[in-house]
Coordinates of C-alpha atoms and ligand atoms in Angstrom, one line a residue:
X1 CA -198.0 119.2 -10.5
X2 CA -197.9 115.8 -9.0
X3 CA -197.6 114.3 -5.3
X4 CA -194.6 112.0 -4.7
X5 CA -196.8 109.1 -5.3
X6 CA -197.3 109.9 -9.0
X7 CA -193.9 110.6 -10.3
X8 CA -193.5 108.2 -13.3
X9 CA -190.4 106.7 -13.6
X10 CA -188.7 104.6 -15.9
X11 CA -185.4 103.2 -14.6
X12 CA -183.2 102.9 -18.0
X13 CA -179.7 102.8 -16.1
X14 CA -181.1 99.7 -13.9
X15 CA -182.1 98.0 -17.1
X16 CA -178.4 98.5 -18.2
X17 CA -177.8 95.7 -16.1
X18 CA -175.3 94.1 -13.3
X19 CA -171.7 95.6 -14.7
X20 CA -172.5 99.1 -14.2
X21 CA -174.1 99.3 -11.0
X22 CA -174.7 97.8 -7.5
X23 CA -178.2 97.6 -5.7
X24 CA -178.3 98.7 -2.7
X25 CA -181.1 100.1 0.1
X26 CA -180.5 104.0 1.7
X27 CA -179.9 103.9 5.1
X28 CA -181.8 106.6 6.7
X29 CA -181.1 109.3 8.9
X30 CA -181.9 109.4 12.9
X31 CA -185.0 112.1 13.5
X32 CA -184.8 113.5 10.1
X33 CA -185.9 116.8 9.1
X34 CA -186.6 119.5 6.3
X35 CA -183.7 121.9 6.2
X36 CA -184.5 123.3 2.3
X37 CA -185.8 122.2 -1.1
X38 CA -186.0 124.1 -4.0
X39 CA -189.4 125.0 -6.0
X40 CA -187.7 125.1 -8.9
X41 CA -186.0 122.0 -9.0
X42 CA -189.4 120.4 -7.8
X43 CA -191.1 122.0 -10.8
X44 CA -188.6 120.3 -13.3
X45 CA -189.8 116.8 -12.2
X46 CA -193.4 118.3 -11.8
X47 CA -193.4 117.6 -8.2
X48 CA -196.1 119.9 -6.5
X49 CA -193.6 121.9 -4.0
X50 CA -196.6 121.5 -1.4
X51 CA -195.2 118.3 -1.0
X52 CA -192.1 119.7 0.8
X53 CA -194.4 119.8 4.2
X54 CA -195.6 116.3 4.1
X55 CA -193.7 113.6 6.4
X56 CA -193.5 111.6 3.6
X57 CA -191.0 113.8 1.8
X58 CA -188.5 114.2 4.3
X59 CA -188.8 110.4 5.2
X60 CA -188.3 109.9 1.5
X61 CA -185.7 111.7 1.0
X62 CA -183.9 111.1 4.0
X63 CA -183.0 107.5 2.9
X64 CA -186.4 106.1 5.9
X65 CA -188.5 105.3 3.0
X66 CA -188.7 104.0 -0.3
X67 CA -191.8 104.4 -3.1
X68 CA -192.4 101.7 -5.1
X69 CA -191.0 103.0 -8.0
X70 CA -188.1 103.5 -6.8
X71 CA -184.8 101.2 -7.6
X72 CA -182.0 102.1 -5.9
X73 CA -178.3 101.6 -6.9
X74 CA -174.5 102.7 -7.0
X75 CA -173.1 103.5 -10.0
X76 CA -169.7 101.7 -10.7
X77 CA -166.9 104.2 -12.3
X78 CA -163.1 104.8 -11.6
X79 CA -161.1 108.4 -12.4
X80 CA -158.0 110.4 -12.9
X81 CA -157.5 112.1 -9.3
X82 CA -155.6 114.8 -9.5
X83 CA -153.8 113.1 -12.6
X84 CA -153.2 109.8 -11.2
X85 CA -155.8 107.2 -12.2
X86 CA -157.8 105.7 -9.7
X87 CA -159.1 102.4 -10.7
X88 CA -162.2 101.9 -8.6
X89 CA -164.1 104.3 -7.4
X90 CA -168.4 104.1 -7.6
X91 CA -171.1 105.9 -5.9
X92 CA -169.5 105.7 -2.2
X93 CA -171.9 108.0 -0.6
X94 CA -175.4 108.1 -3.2
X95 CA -177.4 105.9 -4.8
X96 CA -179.6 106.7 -8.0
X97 CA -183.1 105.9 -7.1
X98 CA -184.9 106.0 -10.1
X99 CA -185.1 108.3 -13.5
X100 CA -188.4 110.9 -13.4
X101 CA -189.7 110.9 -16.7
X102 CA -191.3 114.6 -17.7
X103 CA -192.5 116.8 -20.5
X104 CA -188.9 118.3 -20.1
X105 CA -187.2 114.9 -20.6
X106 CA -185.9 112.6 -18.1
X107 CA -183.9 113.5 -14.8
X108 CA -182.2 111.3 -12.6
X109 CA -183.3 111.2 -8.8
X110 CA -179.7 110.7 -6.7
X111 CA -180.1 110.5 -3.0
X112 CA -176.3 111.7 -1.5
X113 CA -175.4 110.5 2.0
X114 CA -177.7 107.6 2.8
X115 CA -175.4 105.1 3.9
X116 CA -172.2 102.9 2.3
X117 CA -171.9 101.1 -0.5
X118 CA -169.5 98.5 -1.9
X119 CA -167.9 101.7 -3.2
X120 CA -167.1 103.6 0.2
X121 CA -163.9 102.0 0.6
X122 CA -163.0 103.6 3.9
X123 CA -165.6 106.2 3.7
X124 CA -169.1 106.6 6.0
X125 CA -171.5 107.2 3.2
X126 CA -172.5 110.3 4.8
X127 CA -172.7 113.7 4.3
X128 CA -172.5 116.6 6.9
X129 CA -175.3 119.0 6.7
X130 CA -172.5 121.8 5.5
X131 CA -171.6 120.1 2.7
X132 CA -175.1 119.4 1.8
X133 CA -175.9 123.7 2.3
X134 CA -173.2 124.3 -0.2
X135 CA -174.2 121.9 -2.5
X136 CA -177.7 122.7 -2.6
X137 CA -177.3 126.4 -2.5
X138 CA -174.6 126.5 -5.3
X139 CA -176.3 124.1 -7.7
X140 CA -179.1 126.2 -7.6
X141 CA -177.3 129.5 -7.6
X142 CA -175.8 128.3 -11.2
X143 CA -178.8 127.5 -12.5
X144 CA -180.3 131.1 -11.8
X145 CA -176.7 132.2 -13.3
X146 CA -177.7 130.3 -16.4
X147 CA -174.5 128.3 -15.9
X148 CA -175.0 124.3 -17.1
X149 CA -175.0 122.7 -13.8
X150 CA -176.9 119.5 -11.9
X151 CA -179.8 121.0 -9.4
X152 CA -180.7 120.5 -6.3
X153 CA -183.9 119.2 -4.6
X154 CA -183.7 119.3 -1.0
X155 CA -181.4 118.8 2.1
X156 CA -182.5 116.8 5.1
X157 CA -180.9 116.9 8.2
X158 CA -180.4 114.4 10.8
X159 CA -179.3 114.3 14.5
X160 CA -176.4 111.6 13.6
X161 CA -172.6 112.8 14.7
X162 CA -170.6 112.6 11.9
X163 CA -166.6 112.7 12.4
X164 CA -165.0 114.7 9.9
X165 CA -162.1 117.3 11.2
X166 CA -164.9 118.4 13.8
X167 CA -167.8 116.2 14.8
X168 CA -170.5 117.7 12.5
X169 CA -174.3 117.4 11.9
X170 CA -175.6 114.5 9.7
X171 CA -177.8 115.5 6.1
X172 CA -178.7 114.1 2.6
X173 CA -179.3 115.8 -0.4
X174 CA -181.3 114.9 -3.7
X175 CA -180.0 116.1 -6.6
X176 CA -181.9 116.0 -10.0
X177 CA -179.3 115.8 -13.2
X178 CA -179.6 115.2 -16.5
X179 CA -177.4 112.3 -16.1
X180 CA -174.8 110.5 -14.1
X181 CA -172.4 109.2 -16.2
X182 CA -169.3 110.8 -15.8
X183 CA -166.2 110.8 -18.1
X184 CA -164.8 107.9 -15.0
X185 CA -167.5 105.7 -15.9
X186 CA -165.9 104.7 -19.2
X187 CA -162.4 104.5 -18.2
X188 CA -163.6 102.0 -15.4
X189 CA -164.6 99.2 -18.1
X190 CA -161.6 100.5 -20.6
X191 CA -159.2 100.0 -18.7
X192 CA -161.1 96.6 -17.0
X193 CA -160.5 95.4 -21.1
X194 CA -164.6 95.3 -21.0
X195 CA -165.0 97.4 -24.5
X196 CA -169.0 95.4 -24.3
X197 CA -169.5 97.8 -21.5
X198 CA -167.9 100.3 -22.9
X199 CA -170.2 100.4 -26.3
X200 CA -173.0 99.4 -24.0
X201 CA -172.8 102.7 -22.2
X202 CA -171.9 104.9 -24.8
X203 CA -175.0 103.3 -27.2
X204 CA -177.7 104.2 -23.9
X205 CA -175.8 107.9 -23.7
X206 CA -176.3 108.2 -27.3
X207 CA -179.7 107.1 -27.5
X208 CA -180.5 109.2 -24.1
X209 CA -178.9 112.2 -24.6
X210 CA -177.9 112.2 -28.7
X211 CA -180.8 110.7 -30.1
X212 CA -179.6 112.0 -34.0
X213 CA -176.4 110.4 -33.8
X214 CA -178.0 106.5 -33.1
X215 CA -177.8 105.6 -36.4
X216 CA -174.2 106.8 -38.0
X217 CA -171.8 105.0 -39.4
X218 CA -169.2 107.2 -36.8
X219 CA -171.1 108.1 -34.4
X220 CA -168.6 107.5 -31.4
X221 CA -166.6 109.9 -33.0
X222 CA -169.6 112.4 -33.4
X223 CA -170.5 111.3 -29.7
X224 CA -167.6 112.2 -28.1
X225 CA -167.1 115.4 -30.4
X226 CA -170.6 116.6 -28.9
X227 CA -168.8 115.5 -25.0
X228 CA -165.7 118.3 -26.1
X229 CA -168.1 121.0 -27.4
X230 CA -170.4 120.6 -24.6
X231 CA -167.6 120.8 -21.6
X232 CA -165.8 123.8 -23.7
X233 CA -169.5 125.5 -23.4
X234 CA -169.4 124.4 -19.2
X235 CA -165.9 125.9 -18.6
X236 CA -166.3 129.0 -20.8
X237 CA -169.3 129.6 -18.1
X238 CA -167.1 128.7 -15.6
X239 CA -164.9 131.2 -16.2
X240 CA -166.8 134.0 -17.3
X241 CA -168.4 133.7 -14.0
X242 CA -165.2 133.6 -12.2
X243 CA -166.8 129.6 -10.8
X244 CA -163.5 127.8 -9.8
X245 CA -164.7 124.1 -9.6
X246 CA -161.6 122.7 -7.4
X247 CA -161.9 119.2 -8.0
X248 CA -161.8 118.3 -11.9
X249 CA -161.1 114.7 -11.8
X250 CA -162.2 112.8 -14.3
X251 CA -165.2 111.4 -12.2
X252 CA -166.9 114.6 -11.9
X253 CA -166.7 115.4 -14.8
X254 CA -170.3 115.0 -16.8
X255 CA -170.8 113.5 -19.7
X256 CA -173.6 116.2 -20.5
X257 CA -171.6 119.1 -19.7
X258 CA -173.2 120.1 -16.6
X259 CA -171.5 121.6 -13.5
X260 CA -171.5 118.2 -11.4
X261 CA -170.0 117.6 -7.3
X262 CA -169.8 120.3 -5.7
X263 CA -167.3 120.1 -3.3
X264 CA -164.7 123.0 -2.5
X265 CA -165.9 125.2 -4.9
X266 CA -165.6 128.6 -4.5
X267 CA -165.9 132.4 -6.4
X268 CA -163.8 134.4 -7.1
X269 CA -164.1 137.7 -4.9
X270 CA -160.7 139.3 -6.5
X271 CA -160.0 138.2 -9.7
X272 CA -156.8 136.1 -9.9
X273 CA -156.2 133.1 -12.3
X274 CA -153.6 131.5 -9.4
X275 CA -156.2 131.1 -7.1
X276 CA -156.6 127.7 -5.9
X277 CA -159.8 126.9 -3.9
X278 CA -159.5 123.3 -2.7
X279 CA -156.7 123.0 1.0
X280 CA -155.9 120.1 -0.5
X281 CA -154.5 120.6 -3.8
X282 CA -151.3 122.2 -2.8
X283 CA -149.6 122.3 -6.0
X284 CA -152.8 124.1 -7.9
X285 CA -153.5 121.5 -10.3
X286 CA -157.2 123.3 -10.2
X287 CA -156.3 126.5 -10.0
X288 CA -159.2 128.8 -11.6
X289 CA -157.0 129.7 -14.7
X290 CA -156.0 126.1 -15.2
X291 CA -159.6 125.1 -15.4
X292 CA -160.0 125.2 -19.1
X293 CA -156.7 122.8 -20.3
X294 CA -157.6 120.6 -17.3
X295 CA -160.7 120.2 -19.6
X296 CA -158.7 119.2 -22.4
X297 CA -156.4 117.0 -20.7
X298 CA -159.7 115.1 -19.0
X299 CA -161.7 114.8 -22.3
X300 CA -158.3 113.2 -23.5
X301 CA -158.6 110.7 -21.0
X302 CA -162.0 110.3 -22.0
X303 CA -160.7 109.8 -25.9
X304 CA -158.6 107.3 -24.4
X305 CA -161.1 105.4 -22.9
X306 CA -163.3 105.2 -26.0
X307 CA -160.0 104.0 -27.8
X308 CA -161.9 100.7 -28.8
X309 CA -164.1 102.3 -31.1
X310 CA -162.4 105.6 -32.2
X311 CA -159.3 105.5 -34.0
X312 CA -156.2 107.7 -32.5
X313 CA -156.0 110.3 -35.4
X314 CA -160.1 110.3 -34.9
X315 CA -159.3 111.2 -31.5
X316 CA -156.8 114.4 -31.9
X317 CA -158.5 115.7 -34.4
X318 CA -161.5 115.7 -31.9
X319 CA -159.6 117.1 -29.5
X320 CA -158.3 119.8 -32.0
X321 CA -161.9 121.7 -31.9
X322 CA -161.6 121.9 -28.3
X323 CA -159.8 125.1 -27.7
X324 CA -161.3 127.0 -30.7
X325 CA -164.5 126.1 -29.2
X326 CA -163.7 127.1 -25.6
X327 CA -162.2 130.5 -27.1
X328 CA -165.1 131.4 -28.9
X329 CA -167.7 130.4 -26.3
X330 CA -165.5 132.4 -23.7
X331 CA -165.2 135.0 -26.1
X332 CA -168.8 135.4 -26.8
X333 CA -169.4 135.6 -23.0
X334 CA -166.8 138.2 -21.8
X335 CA -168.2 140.3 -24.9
X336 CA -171.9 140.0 -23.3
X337 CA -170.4 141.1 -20.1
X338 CA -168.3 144.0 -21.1
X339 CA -171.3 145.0 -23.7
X340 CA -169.6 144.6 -26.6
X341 CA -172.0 144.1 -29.6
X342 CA -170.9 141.5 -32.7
X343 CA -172.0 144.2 -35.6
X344 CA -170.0 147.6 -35.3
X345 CA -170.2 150.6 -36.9
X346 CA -166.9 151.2 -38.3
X347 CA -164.3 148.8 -37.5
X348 CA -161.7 151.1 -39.5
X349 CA -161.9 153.3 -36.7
X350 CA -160.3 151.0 -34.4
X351 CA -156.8 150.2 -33.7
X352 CA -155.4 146.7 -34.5
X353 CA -154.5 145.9 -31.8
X354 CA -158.0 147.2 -29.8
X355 CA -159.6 144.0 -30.7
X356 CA -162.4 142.4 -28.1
X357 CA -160.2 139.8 -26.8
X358 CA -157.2 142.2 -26.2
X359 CA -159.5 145.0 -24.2
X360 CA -160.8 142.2 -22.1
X361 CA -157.6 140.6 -21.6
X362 CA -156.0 144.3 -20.6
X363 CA -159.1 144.6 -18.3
X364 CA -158.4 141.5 -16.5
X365 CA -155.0 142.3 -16.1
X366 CA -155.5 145.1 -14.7
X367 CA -157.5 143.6 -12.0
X368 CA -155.2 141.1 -11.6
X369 CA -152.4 143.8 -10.3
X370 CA -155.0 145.8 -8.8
X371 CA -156.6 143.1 -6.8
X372 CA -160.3 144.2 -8.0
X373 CA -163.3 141.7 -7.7
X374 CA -163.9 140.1 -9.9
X375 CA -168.3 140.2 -10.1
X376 CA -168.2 144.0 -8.7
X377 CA -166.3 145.0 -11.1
X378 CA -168.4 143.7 -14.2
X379 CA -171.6 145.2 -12.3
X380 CA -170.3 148.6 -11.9
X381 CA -168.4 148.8 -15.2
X382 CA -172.7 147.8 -16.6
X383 CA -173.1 151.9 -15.4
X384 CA -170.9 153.2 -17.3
X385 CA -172.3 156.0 -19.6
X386 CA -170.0 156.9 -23.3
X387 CA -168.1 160.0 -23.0
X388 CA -168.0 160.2 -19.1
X389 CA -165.1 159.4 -16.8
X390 CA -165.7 156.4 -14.2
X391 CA -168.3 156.7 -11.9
X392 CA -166.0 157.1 -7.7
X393 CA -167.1 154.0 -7.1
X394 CA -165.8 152.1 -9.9
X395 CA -162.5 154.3 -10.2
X396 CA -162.0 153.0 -6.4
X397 CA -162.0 149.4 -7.4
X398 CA -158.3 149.9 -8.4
X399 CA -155.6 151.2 -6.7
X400 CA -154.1 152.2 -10.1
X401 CA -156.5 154.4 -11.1
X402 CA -154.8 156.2 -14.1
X403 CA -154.0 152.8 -15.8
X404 CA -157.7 152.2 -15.6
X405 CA -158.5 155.6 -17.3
X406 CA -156.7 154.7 -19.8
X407 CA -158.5 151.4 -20.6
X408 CA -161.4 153.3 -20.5
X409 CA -160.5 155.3 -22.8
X410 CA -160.2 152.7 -25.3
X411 CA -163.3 150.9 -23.6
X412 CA -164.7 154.0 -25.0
X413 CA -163.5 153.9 -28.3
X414 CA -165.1 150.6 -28.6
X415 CA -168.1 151.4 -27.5
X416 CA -169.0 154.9 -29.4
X417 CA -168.0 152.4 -32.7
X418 CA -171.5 150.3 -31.8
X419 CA -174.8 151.1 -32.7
X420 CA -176.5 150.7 -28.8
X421 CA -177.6 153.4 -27.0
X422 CA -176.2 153.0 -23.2
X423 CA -179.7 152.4 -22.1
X424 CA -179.7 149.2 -24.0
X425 CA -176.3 148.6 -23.0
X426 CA -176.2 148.6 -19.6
X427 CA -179.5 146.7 -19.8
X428 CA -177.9 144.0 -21.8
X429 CA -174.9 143.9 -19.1
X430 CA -177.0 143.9 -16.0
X431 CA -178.7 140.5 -17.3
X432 CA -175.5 138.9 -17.4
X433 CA -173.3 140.6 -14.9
X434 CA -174.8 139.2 -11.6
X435 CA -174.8 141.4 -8.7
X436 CA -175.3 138.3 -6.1
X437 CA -172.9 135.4 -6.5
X438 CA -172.6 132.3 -3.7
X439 CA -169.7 134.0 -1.9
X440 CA -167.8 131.4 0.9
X441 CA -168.5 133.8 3.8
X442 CA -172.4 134.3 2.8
X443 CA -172.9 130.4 2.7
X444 CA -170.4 129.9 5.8
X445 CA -173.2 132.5 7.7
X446 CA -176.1 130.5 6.7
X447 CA -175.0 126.5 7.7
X448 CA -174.1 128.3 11.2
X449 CA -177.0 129.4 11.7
X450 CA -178.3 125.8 10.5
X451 CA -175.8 123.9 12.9
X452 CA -175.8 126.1 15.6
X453 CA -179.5 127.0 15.8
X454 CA -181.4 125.0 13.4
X455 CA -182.4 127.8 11.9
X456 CA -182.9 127.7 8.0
X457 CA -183.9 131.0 7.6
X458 CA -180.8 132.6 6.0
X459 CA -180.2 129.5 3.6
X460 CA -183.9 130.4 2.6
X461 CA -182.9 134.0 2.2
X462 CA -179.6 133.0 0.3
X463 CA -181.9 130.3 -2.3
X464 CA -184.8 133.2 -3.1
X465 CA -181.8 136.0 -4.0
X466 CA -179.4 133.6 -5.9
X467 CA -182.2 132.4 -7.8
X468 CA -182.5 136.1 -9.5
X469 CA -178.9 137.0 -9.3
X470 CA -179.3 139.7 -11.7
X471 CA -182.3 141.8 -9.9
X472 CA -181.7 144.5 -7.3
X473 CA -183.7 143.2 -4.3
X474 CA -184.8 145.5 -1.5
X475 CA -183.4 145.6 1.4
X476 CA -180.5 142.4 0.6
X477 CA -177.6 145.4 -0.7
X478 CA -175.1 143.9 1.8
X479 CA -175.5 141.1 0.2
X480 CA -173.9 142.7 -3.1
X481 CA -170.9 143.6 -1.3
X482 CA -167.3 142.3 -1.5
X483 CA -166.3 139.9 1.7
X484 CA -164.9 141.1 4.7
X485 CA -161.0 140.7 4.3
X486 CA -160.5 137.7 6.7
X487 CA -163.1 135.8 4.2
X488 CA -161.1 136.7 1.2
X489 CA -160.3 133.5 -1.1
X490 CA -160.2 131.3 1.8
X491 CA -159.1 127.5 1.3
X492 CA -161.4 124.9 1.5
X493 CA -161.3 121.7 2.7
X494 CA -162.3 118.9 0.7
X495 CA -163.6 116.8 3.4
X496 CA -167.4 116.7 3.3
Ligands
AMP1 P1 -165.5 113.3 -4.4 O1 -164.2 113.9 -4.1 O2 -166.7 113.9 -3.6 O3 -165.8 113.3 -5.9 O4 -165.5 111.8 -4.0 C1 -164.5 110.9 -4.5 C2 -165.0 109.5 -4.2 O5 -165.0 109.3 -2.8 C3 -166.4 109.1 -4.7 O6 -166.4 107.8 -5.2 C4 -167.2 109.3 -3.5 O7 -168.4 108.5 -3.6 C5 -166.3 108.8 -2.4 N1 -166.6 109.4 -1.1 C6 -166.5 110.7 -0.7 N2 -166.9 110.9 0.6 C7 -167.3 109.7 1.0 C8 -167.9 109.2 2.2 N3 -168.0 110.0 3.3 N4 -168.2 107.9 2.3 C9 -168.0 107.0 1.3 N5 -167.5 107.4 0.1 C10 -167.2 108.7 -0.1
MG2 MG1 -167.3 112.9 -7.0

């Protein structure tokens, strides 16, 4: 574990040179101070967590300080908003300071509301501490879900006013990711006719992130195939989770797959594929169940913008593996969840039409109609014993009760055909059905308590339980619980 001092880095994106990037300083915060960090992020760049409490850290990462390692700059990209094209965007609010270098490869420092850049456009560069809560708490939250997602270091506040709707509390937030580039970054020197940049960027993501693929005679084509498998594997989390994303442009999207920008995201307390998190997308563009063809339709913007060196059949037939992939890594999940083993022990005994994919599709239909949520459903179902009827509390999810006797009844079926005991079963299901999820109203509690009081306590509380989202902790069962109703699948603004 090293100090802050010690952290090697090796800046490859600076080296990239002037197209992609501007330099520019952080501008720090007034009176900064510590409002989290997260032990486990620190541990990925080796960073001793014991440096949390030094002055240096939060002056660091508060945008007052720079270490000489350190090379700070805005990343230049454009994007499809909301399926119009943007053509310049950038890093309007966070600069990349410099690339950690570890035994677990190489993560990417980025410093999130210290000041503009020549990419703000009419923007602050800033970041209100709310924003920063969510972001921190959520990244982290997916990572303890297993779910491919950028992390999160720490949040520092600061006692600047910052006008959104409301005047709100000032904060930064370092986030640790795998990489920045995002799909946007290559459409924003495609479509400035600069294919150099282009093959410049792809050839440092190859080498960076696909090291196999450097030398083959197609490996654009091979590059970009791995970009579709890998965001077909991030949605298929996505939705087995029920995580609705709310703003998939094109530049938050990742070009490693991982869950990147957290802005309105939200979880789904009932289950309903119309639910739309984001106020501001009032015709449900992101809706959760449009999540996976928005995928498609931004990797195709992302074929497009890799036009130059991959021909147009090259590029549908890429695109072609993209919903087999997403079916079967979606598949794979929901059967984890509903503890459905691959190898059964007589398939003739089951119907046709009783296949995995139809008994989870009839199941989430049914909770659907019934309104059920969506993660205290999966958790109670991870109780149920063969041969019994449903326990009260899980017959109570659904106001229907007799159609869900009757899935059961099939659910049955499927599950006397398997060879596990329901020891092993319900075993298997609690380590993937959580029984804490990042719920609007449980993060809303904790950045009052921040704003109000300054009291970091509860965001504290929230990091230690979502980081084990699958273990019954003492004394946090409230936690567990579905929302109040007035906190049900409320809206969220995008201003942050
Ligand atoms: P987002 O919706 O967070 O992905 O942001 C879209 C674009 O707006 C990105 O280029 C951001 O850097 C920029 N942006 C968002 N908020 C601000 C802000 N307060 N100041 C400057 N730029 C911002
Ligand atoms: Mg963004």
């Amino acid at each position: 574990m090293k100090t802050l001092e010690a952290l090697p880095f090796d800046n490859r994106f600076h080296r990239l040179g002037k197209p992609f990037y501007s330099e520019v300083q952080p501008q720090g915060l007034t009176a900064p101070f510590l409002v989290c960090a997260s032990e486990a992020a620190a541990r990925l760049i080796d960073l001793d967590p014991q440096e949390f409490r030094r002055p240096e850290f939060t002056a660091l990462f508060s945008g007052n300080a720079i270490l000489p390692g350190f090379q700070p700059l805005a990343m230049v990209y454009a994007g499809h908003q909301f399926g119009f094209y943007n053509p310049q965007l950038g890093d309007g609010r966070a600069l990349l300071l410099g690339e950690v270098t570890t035994k677990s490869g190489r993560w990417d420092l980025v410093l999130k509301g210290a000041g503009q850049t020549p990419y703000s456009r009419t923007g602050d560069g800033r970041c209100v501490l709310r924003s920063c809560i969510r972001e921190f708490l959520c990244s982290e939250a997916m990572a303890g879900l297993g779910i491919p997602t950028t992390r999160a270091l720490c949040v520092i506040g600061g006692e600047d006013p910052i006008f959104r709707e409301r005047i709100e509390k000032s904060a930064t937030l370092v986030r640790l990711a795998r990489s920045h580039v995002r799909f946007g970054s290559f459409e924003y020197f495609h479509y400035t006719e600069n294919d150099t940049a282009v093959k410049q960027l792809a050839d440092a993501v190859i080498a960076e992130h696909h090291p196999s693929l450097s030398e083959a005679k197609d490996k654009y084509l091979q590059f970009f195939s791995a970009v579709i498998k890998r965001t077909a594997s991030m949605i298929a989390h996505w939705q087995a989770a029920g995580f609705c994303h709310g703003v998939m442009n094109t530049d938050n999207m990742s070009i490693v797959g991982e869950t990147f920008d957290y802005g309105p995201f939200a979880f789904l307390d009932d289950y309903d594929p119309t639910y739309v998190c984001n106020r501001s997308d009032e015709k449900g563009r992101y809706a959760f169940g449009q999540q996976p063809e928005i995928g498609y339709t931004n990797l195709s913007a992302l074929g497009l913008a890799l036009s130059a060196f991959i021909t147009e059949a090259e590029i549908r037939e890429a695109l072609a593996a993209y919903a087999p992939a997403y079916t079967q890594a979606y598949a794979a999940l929901m059967r984890k969840k509903l503890g459905l083993a691959h190898t059964i022990k007589n398939e003739a005994s089951l119907p046709e039409q009783e296949s995995d994919q139809a008994l989870c599709d009839a199941l989430l239909a049914l909770m659907d109609f019934n309104g059920v949520d969506y993660t205290i459903l999966f958790r109670r179902l991870s109780d149920y014993e063969i041969d019994t009827k449903a326990s009260p509390a899980l017959r109570a999810l659904f106001l229907d009760g007799e159609s869900f006797e009757s899935w059961l009844v099939k659910y049955n079926r499927r599950l006397k055909a398997q060879a596990l005991s329901d020891a092993e079963r319900q075993a298997g299901m609690k380590a993937v059905n959580p029984l804490y999820i990042l719920r609007n109203h449980l993060a809303q509690a904790a950045i009052e308590k921040a704003e109000q009081e300054k009291d970091f306590s509860e965001v504290d509380k929230l990091l230690k339980l979502l980081t084990r989202p699958f273990d019954e902790q003492p004394g946090m069962a409230a936690y567990a619980e579905a929302p109040p109703s007035w906190a049900k699948s409320l809206p969220l603004s995008c201003s942050s």
